Tab-separated table of C-alpha atoms in Angstrom:
chain	number	residue	atom	x	y	z
W	1	MET	CA	-1.931	24.664	-8.272
W	2	GLY	CA	-5.108	25.046	-10.357
W	3	LYS	CA	-6.573	22.094	-12.176
W	4	LEU	CA	-4.388	21.144	-15.109
W	5	GLN	CA	-2.435	24.378	-14.561
W	6	SER	CA	0.646	22.523	-15.646
W	7	LYS	CA	-0.646	20.278	-18.428
W	8	PHE	CA	2.632	18.539	-19.055
W	9	ARG	CA	5.584	18.090	-16.784
W	10	ARG	CA	7.696	17.171	-19.769
W	11	ARG	CA	6.780	17.931	-23.349
W	12	SER	CA	7.131	15.346	-26.079
W	13	ASP	CA	8.836	17.835	-28.387
W	14	LEU	CA	11.857	18.043	-26.096
W	15	TYR	CA	14.714	15.747	-26.955
W	16	ARG	CA	17.809	14.365	-25.336
W	17	ALA	CA	20.534	13.189	-27.678
W	18	LYS	CA	24.045	11.955	-27.247
W	19	GLU	CA	26.630	13.022	-29.767
W	20	GLY	CA	26.347	10.849	-32.868
W	21	ALA	CA	23.068	9.295	-31.750
W	22	GLU	CA	19.511	9.718	-32.959
W	23	PRO	CA	17.408	12.089	-30.816
W	24	VAL	CA	15.272	10.251	-28.291
W	25	PRO	CA	11.940	11.829	-27.251
W	26	VAL	CA	11.527	12.469	-23.551
W	27	PRO	CA	8.423	10.628	-22.291
W	28	GLN	CA	5.624	12.999	-21.356
W	29	VAL	CA	4.202	12.851	-17.865
W	30	VAL	CA	0.844	14.554	-17.441
W	31	GLN	CA	0.555	16.707	-14.302
W	32	TYR	CA	-2.985	16.816	-12.929
W	33	GLU	CA	-4.322	18.738	-9.969
W	34	PRO	CA	-2.525	17.474	-6.854
W	35	ALA	CA	-4.544	15.240	-4.579
W	36	HIS	CA	-2.848	16.478	-1.386
W	37	SER	CA	-0.946	19.472	-0.079
W	38	GLY	CA	1.930	17.470	1.374
W	39	ALA	CA	3.471	14.022	1.717
W	40	ILE	CA	1.176	11.071	0.979
W	41	ASN	CA	1.386	8.014	3.228
W	42	CYS	CA	-1.013	5.571	1.594
W	43	VAL	CA	-3.067	4.847	-1.505
W	44	THR	CA	-5.584	2.116	-2.293
W	45	CYS	CA	-8.321	1.441	-4.846
W	46	LEU	CA	-12.022	1.949	-4.192
W	47	ASN	CA	-12.988	0.497	-7.580
W	48	SER	CA	-11.515	0.194	-11.074
W	49	ASP	CA	-11.680	3.959	-11.660
W	50	LEU	CA	-11.293	5.548	-8.241
W	51	CYS	CA	-8.400	5.556	-5.796
W	52	VAL	CA	-8.297	6.747	-2.190
W	53	SER	CA	-5.264	8.394	-0.603
W	54	GLY	CA	-4.270	9.875	2.745
W	55	GLY	CA	-1.365	11.926	3.982
W	56	ILE	CA	-0.012	14.477	6.390
W	57	ASP	CA	-2.723	17.004	5.422
W	58	GLN	CA	-5.166	14.772	7.392
W	59	ALA	CA	-7.477	14.488	4.367
W	60	VAL	CA	-8.928	11.346	2.811
W	61	MET	CA	-9.082	12.032	-0.934
W	62	VAL	CA	-11.043	10.081	-3.544
W	63	TYR	CA	-9.599	10.679	-7.010
W	64	ASP	CA	-10.631	9.583	-10.493
W	65	TRP	CA	-7.173	8.525	-11.636
W	66	ARG	CA	-8.288	7.683	-15.181
W	67	ALA	CA	-9.784	11.141	-15.771
W	68	GLY	CA	-7.236	12.961	-13.626
W	69	LYS	CA	-9.658	14.789	-11.348
W	70	PRO	CA	-10.557	14.801	-7.640
W	71	CYS	CA	-14.022	13.515	-6.712
W	72	ARG	CA	-14.472	13.934	-2.952
W	73	SER	CA	-12.473	14.630	0.160
W	74	PHE	CA	-13.267	13.655	3.744
W	75	HIS	CA	-12.038	15.497	6.832
W	76	GLY	CA	-12.326	14.266	10.401
W	77	HIS	CA	-8.893	13.229	11.640
W	78	HIS	CA	-6.773	15.727	13.550
W	79	LYS	CA	-3.455	14.034	12.765
W	80	GLU	CA	-2.012	12.553	9.590
W	81	ILE	CA	-3.503	9.515	7.878
W	82	THR	CA	-1.344	6.393	8.147
W	83	LYS	CA	-3.280	3.609	6.379
W	84	LEU	CA	-6.420	3.092	4.307
W	85	THR	CA	-8.543	0.165	3.258
W	86	CYS	CA	-11.809	-0.266	1.360
W	87	PHE	CA	-14.406	-3.010	1.455
W	88	THR	CA	-14.429	-4.649	-1.969
W	89	GLY	CA	-17.629	-4.135	-3.922
W	90	SER	CA	-18.879	-1.348	-1.661
W	91	THR	CA	-18.372	2.400	-1.208
W	92	TRP	CA	-16.921	2.009	2.293
W	93	ILE	CA	-13.564	3.593	3.155
W	94	PHE	CA	-11.640	3.116	6.423
W	95	SER	CA	-8.877	5.550	7.406
W	96	ALA	CA	-6.375	5.000	10.223
W	97	SER	CA	-4.496	7.883	11.775
W	98	ARG	CA	-1.852	9.027	14.190
W	99	ASP	CA	-4.760	10.387	16.240
W	100	LYS	CA	-5.284	6.752	17.412
W	101	THR	CA	-8.633	6.333	15.663
W	102	VAL	CA	-10.069	4.708	12.564
W	103	LEU	CA	-12.905	6.508	10.788
W	104	MET	CA	-15.353	4.862	8.393
W	105	TRP	CA	-16.611	6.872	5.421
W	106	ASP	CA	-19.175	6.186	2.714
W	107	PHE	CA	-18.243	7.580	-0.686
W	108	ALA	CA	-21.926	7.497	-1.632
W	109	GLY	CA	-23.013	9.092	1.648
W	110	GLY	CA	-22.546	12.311	3.576
W	111	SER	CA	-19.427	14.191	4.608
W	112	ASP	CA	-19.377	12.935	8.215
W	113	PRO	CA	-17.878	9.615	9.365
W	114	VAL	CA	-20.293	6.695	9.364
W	115	GLN	CA	-18.500	5.064	12.308
W	116	THR	CA	-15.604	5.779	14.670
W	117	PHE	CA	-13.321	3.122	16.143
W	118	CYS	CA	-11.515	4.440	19.210
W	119	GLY	CA	-9.509	2.441	21.749
W	120	HIS	CA	-5.844	2.255	20.760
W	121	GLU	CA	-3.273	4.152	22.799
W	122	LEU	CA	-0.809	4.949	20.002
W	123	VAL	CA	-0.731	5.441	16.232
W	124	ILE	CA	-2.650	2.853	14.198
W	125	ASN	CA	-0.581	1.353	11.371
W	126	GLY	CA	-2.798	-1.508	10.244
W	127	VAL	CA	-6.427	-1.748	9.181
W	128	ALA	CA	-8.290	-4.556	7.379
W	129	VAL	CA	-11.925	-5.544	6.780
W	130	SER	CA	-13.281	-9.078	7.114
W	131	PRO	CA	-14.398	-10.752	3.864
W	132	ASP	CA	-18.062	-10.529	4.924
W	133	GLY	CA	-17.823	-6.830	5.809
W	134	THR	CA	-18.951	-7.230	9.428
W	135	LYS	CA	-15.640	-6.930	11.285
W	136	LEU	CA	-12.672	-4.578	11.261
W	137	CYS	CA	-9.155	-5.470	12.395
W	138	THR	CA	-6.694	-2.821	13.544
W	139	GLY	CA	-3.073	-2.949	14.696
W	140	SER	CA	-1.101	-0.289	16.532
W	141	ARG	CA	2.273	0.714	17.883
W	142	ASP	CA	0.740	0.132	21.321
W	143	ASN	CA	1.521	-3.585	20.721
W	144	SER	CA	-2.141	-4.507	20.363
W	145	MET	CA	-4.432	-6.012	17.740
W	146	CYS	CA	-8.139	-5.165	17.992
W	147	LEU	CA	-11.258	-6.672	16.421
W	148	TRP	CA	-14.273	-4.402	15.980
W	149	ASP	CA	-17.934	-4.731	15.079
W	150	ILE	CA	-18.361	-2.405	12.090
W	151	GLU	CA	-22.066	-1.738	12.660
W	152	THR	CA	-21.747	-0.703	16.310
W	153	GLY	CA	-18.116	0.438	16.484
W	154	LYS	CA	-17.658	-1.750	19.560
W	155	CYS	CA	-14.298	-3.413	20.284
W	156	LEU	CA	-14.986	-7.155	20.428
W	157	GLN	CA	-11.462	-8.420	21.105
W	158	LYS	CA	-8.094	-6.951	22.062
W	159	ASN	CA	-4.814	-8.807	22.395
W	160	THR	CA	-1.549	-7.168	23.423
W	161	ILE	CA	1.812	-8.851	22.804
W	162	SER	CA	5.041	-7.355	24.123
W	163	ARG	CA	7.117	-5.589	21.436
W	164	ASN	CA	4.500	-6.258	18.752
W	165	LEU	CA	4.631	-2.768	17.225
W	166	VAL	CA	2.301	-3.441	14.303
W	167	THR	CA	3.322	-2.056	10.904
W	168	HIS	CA	0.656	-3.552	8.600
W	169	VAL	CA	-2.370	-5.869	8.627
W	170	CYS	CA	-3.972	-8.064	5.914
W	171	TRP	CA	-7.126	-10.177	6.180
W	172	VAL	CA	-6.773	-13.346	4.105
W	173	PRO	CA	-9.479	-13.128	1.400
W	174	GLY	CA	-12.374	-15.503	1.987
W	175	GLY	CA	-10.918	-16.775	5.244
W	176	THR	CA	-10.719	-16.235	8.992
W	177	SER	CA	-6.970	-15.585	9.199
W	178	ILE	CA	-5.233	-12.230	9.586
W	179	VAL	CA	-1.563	-11.596	8.850
W	180	GLN	CA	0.375	-8.754	10.454
W	181	THR	CA	3.942	-7.459	10.293
W	182	SER	CA	5.776	-5.827	13.153
W	183	GLU	CA	8.774	-3.756	14.169
W	184	ASP	CA	9.957	-6.776	16.181
W	185	LYS	CA	10.786	-8.324	12.760
W	186	THR	CA	8.141	-11.030	13.193
W	187	ILE	CA	5.169	-11.986	11.020
W	188	ARG	CA	2.156	-13.279	12.932
W	189	VAL	CA	-0.936	-15.099	11.673
W	190	TRP	CA	-4.057	-14.596	13.799
W	191	ASP	CA	-7.274	-16.595	14.063
W	192	SER	CA	-10.097	-14.041	13.976
W	193	ARG	CA	-12.388	-16.417	15.902
W	194	SER	CA	-10.191	-17.055	18.944
W	195	TRP	CA	-8.188	-13.828	18.575
W	196	GLN	CA	-4.998	-15.762	19.233
W	197	VAL	CA	-1.813	-16.128	17.195
W	198	MET	CA	-2.006	-19.313	15.115
W	199	ASN	CA	1.468	-19.183	13.575
W	200	THR	CA	4.607	-17.090	13.784
W	201	PHE	CA	7.034	-16.885	10.881
W	202	PRO	CA	10.794	-16.949	11.565
W	203	ALA	CA	11.994	-13.480	12.531
W	204	LYS	CA	13.790	-11.592	9.784
W	205	GLN	CA	16.931	-9.544	10.330
W	206	TYR	CA	15.181	-6.231	9.795
W	207	ILE	CA	11.838	-4.608	10.664
W	208	GLN	CA	8.977	-5.890	8.509
W	209	THR	CA	7.232	-2.874	6.995
W	210	HIS	CA	4.352	-4.253	4.935
W	211	CYS	CA	2.553	-7.424	3.840
W	212	ASP	CA	0.222	-8.603	1.079
W	213	ILE	CA	-1.694	-11.796	0.294
W	214	SER	CA	-1.694	-13.428	-3.157
W	215	PRO	CA	-5.036	-13.610	-5.030
W	216	ASN	CA	-5.136	-17.407	-4.571
W	217	CYS	CA	-4.295	-17.030	-0.847
W	218	ASN	CA	-1.326	-19.402	-1.153
W	219	HIS	CA	1.455	-16.887	-0.642
W	220	LEU	CA	2.413	-13.928	1.504
W	221	LEU	CA	4.714	-11.037	0.677
W	222	SER	CA	6.542	-9.050	3.331
W	223	SER	CA	9.029	-6.202	2.972
W	224	SER	CA	11.973	-5.096	5.102
W	225	ASN	CA	13.520	-1.847	6.137
W	226	GLY	CA	17.270	-1.337	5.760
W	227	PHE	CA	19.952	0.964	4.403
W	228	GLN	CA	22.789	0.926	1.850
W	229	GLY	CA	21.402	-2.281	0.343
W	230	GLN	CA	21.432	-4.183	3.638
W	231	GLY	CA	17.985	-5.563	4.362
W	232	CYS	CA	15.732	-3.637	1.950
W	233	GLU	CA	14.345	-6.882	0.482
W	234	ALA	CA	10.897	-8.315	-0.065
W	235	THR	CA	10.223	-11.942	0.838
W	236	LEU	CA	7.757	-14.477	-0.575
W	237	TRP	CA	6.393	-16.956	1.965
W	238	ASP	CA	4.212	-20.054	1.530
W	239	LEU	CA	1.097	-19.619	3.678
W	240	ARG	CA	0.309	-23.331	3.350
W	241	GLN	CA	3.583	-24.144	5.099
W	242	PRO	CA	3.962	-21.458	7.774
W	243	GLY	CA	7.531	-20.259	8.010
W	244	CYS	CA	8.499	-21.628	4.595
W	245	LYS	CA	10.412	-18.926	2.728
W	246	VAL	CA	10.159	-19.300	-1.067
W	247	VAL	CA	12.338	-16.528	-2.545
W	248	GLU	CA	13.708	-13.071	-1.709
W	249	TYR	CA	13.616	-10.020	-3.957
W	250	ARG	CA	16.854	-8.073	-3.530
W	251	GLY	CA	17.977	-4.917	-5.287
W	252	HIS	CA	16.618	-1.863	-3.481
W	253	LEU	CA	19.176	0.328	-1.732
W	254	GLN	CA	16.983	1.686	1.034
W	255	THR	CA	13.939	0.549	3.027
W	256	THR	CA	11.393	-1.358	0.966
W	257	ALA	CA	8.221	0.247	2.275
W	258	CYS	CA	5.635	-1.667	0.250
W	259	CYS	CA	5.314	-4.871	-1.752
W	260	VAL	CA	2.234	-6.120	-3.600
W	261	PHE	CA	1.069	-8.942	-5.842
W	262	LEU	CA	0.036	-7.675	-9.271
W	263	PRO	CA	-3.220	-8.879	-10.843
W	264	PRO	CA	-2.644	-11.928	-13.065
W	265	SER	CA	-2.619	-11.553	-16.839
W	266	ILE	CA	-3.043	-14.347	-19.386
W	267	GLY	CA	0.265	-15.236	-21.001
W	268	SER	CA	2.291	-13.314	-18.426
W	269	PRO	CA	4.262	-14.755	-15.499
W	270	ALA	CA	3.078	-13.980	-11.987
W	271	LEU	CA	4.511	-10.595	-10.964
W	272	VAL	CA	5.078	-8.631	-7.778
W	273	ALA	CA	5.967	-4.965	-7.333
W	274	SER	CA	7.943	-3.185	-4.642
W	275	ALA	CA	8.422	0.483	-3.731
W	276	SER	CA	11.334	1.863	-1.756
W	277	PHE	CA	12.711	4.879	0.050
W	278	ASP	CA	15.344	4.891	-2.746
W	279	SER	CA	12.652	6.455	-5.007
W	280	SER	CA	12.373	3.380	-7.213
W	281	ILE	CA	9.681	0.857	-8.108
W	282	LYS	CA	10.724	-2.625	-9.184
W	283	ILE	CA	8.748	-5.338	-10.965
W	284	TRP	CA	9.797	-8.908	-10.168
W	285	ASP	CA	9.059	-12.367	-11.489
W	286	GLN	CA	7.202	-13.810	-8.508
W	287	ASN	CA	8.661	-17.296	-8.815
W	288	THR	CA	12.254	-16.689	-9.944
W	289	ALA	CA	12.800	-13.374	-8.085
W	290	ALA	CA	14.338	-11.895	-11.263
W	291	CYS	CA	14.030	-8.112	-11.419
W	292	LEU	CA	12.287	-7.497	-14.738
W	293	CYS	CA	12.259	-3.680	-14.746
W	294	THR	CA	12.921	-0.643	-12.559
W	295	VAL	CA	11.573	2.901	-12.657
W	296	SER	CA	13.210	5.680	-10.652
W	297	LEU	CA	10.980	8.653	-9.852
W	298	ASP	CA	13.480	11.493	-9.579
W	299	GLY	CA	12.746	13.983	-6.813
W	300	SER	CA	9.921	11.915	-5.365
W	301	GLY	CA	11.636	11.154	-2.088
W	302	PRO	CA	10.573	7.962	-0.306
W	303	LEU	CA	7.974	5.845	-2.100
W	304	VAL	CA	5.704	4.394	0.544
W	305	SER	CA	2.572	2.766	-0.886
W	306	LEU	CA	1.429	0.894	-4.010
W	307	ALA	CA	-2.056	0.208	-5.359
W	308	PRO	CA	-2.520	-2.083	-8.380
W	309	CYS	CA	-5.600	-0.886	-10.290
W	310	ASP	CA	-5.662	-3.557	-13.004
W	311	SER	CA	-3.167	-5.779	-14.819
W	312	SER	CA	-1.541	-2.776	-16.528
W	313	SER	CA	-2.007	0.143	-14.102
W	314	LEU	CA	-0.210	0.841	-10.834
W	315	LEU	CA	-0.469	3.817	-8.466
W	316	CYS	CA	2.314	4.883	-6.111
W	317	ALA	CA	2.348	7.364	-3.219
W	318	SER	CA	5.404	9.528	-2.573
W	319	PHE	CA	6.572	12.005	0.048
W	320	ASN	CA	7.559	14.829	-2.322
W	321	THR	CA	5.696	14.577	-5.631
W	322	GLY	CA	2.219	13.293	-4.853
W	323	LEU	CA	0.624	10.279	-6.503
W	324	HIS	CA	2.142	8.626	-9.558
W	325	GLN	CA	0.280	6.646	-12.212
W	326	LEU	CA	2.363	4.012	-13.974
W	327	ASN	CA	1.598	1.794	-16.932
W	328	LEU	CA	2.942	-1.760	-17.105
W	329	SER	CA	3.338	-3.323	-20.552
W	330	ARG	CA	3.613	-7.059	-20.076
W	331	GLY	CA	5.522	-9.422	-22.321
W	332	SER	CA	8.859	-11.156	-22.554
W	333	ALA	CA	10.449	-7.905	-21.343
W	334	PRO	CA	7.953	-5.938	-19.201
W	335	ILE	CA	8.139	-2.155	-19.421
W	336	LEU	CA	7.019	0.156	-16.592
W	337	LYS	CA	6.435	3.818	-17.450
W	338	GLU	CA	5.248	6.769	-15.426
W	339	ILE	CA	2.450	8.510	-17.317
W	340	ALA	CA	0.844	10.941	-14.849
W	341	ARG	CA	1.195	12.653	-11.475
W	342	PHE	CA	-1.475	14.107	-9.264
């Protein structure tokens, strides 16, 4: 599809009306040039204006989501991209792949990878950068967690734990701890200095698919797979009391693939967001676990990744319909609206 070939997916002059009711305008959703040619597996933010995404087309795409236009693409993997992370305040991008490698790119640099991290035996599903930008952590379905020197690409530490099929990795901001989720339903907290497990959270009933750390580093979110409403929840944990479960967010009907803390906003309660294979995104009150609003993205297929851009903007990656930009109006009754696709 050419750039802006389809300017509007829905036009504001179309109306739906029930008999005897006032016509209601259909919200317009702007359709920009697609970022990828197929399903998208992950999206994250490089800065306040640019996002980075990866999918089955093996490309790493940098997109100006505010302007609705692609900026750069990077090609180097020979299998689909599974996870992405960026180093805050820099132009560094790290892409993990089913080809068992992580590649480092510089948005401000050339088209070739700056560094290659090779050593896992199976698909890499977790990648995180240390707060000082010197180390990289990766986790794989080969049951191992690896620590790398970013400058040299050398593997500094490797620890393999039976059945620890890693699904996601987070480095605690400003600290030395790393949190990872696993297909064995367990959440592990690692010490990056000793490269040993410091704490293990009580195993959940279902596979843990994703994790996120709160901005104040006090809480952890994890999400669960499931089906027909069984499992499918997100869970809030207290990192200061390992294993202490605070609340659960229940309401999705299929696997909850991603859960994230939303940036705080003055006058608004703390919020979290979740995305599910049931094609819906839910916004929750972090502390009460009340579902404040839900958006269903018809035809999108599984929703697999979320990237908060600011306190009112949220990006979501889908299997069938690309990347979705959503606007969150905060208040006594938050409203989440899809406003663009690309």
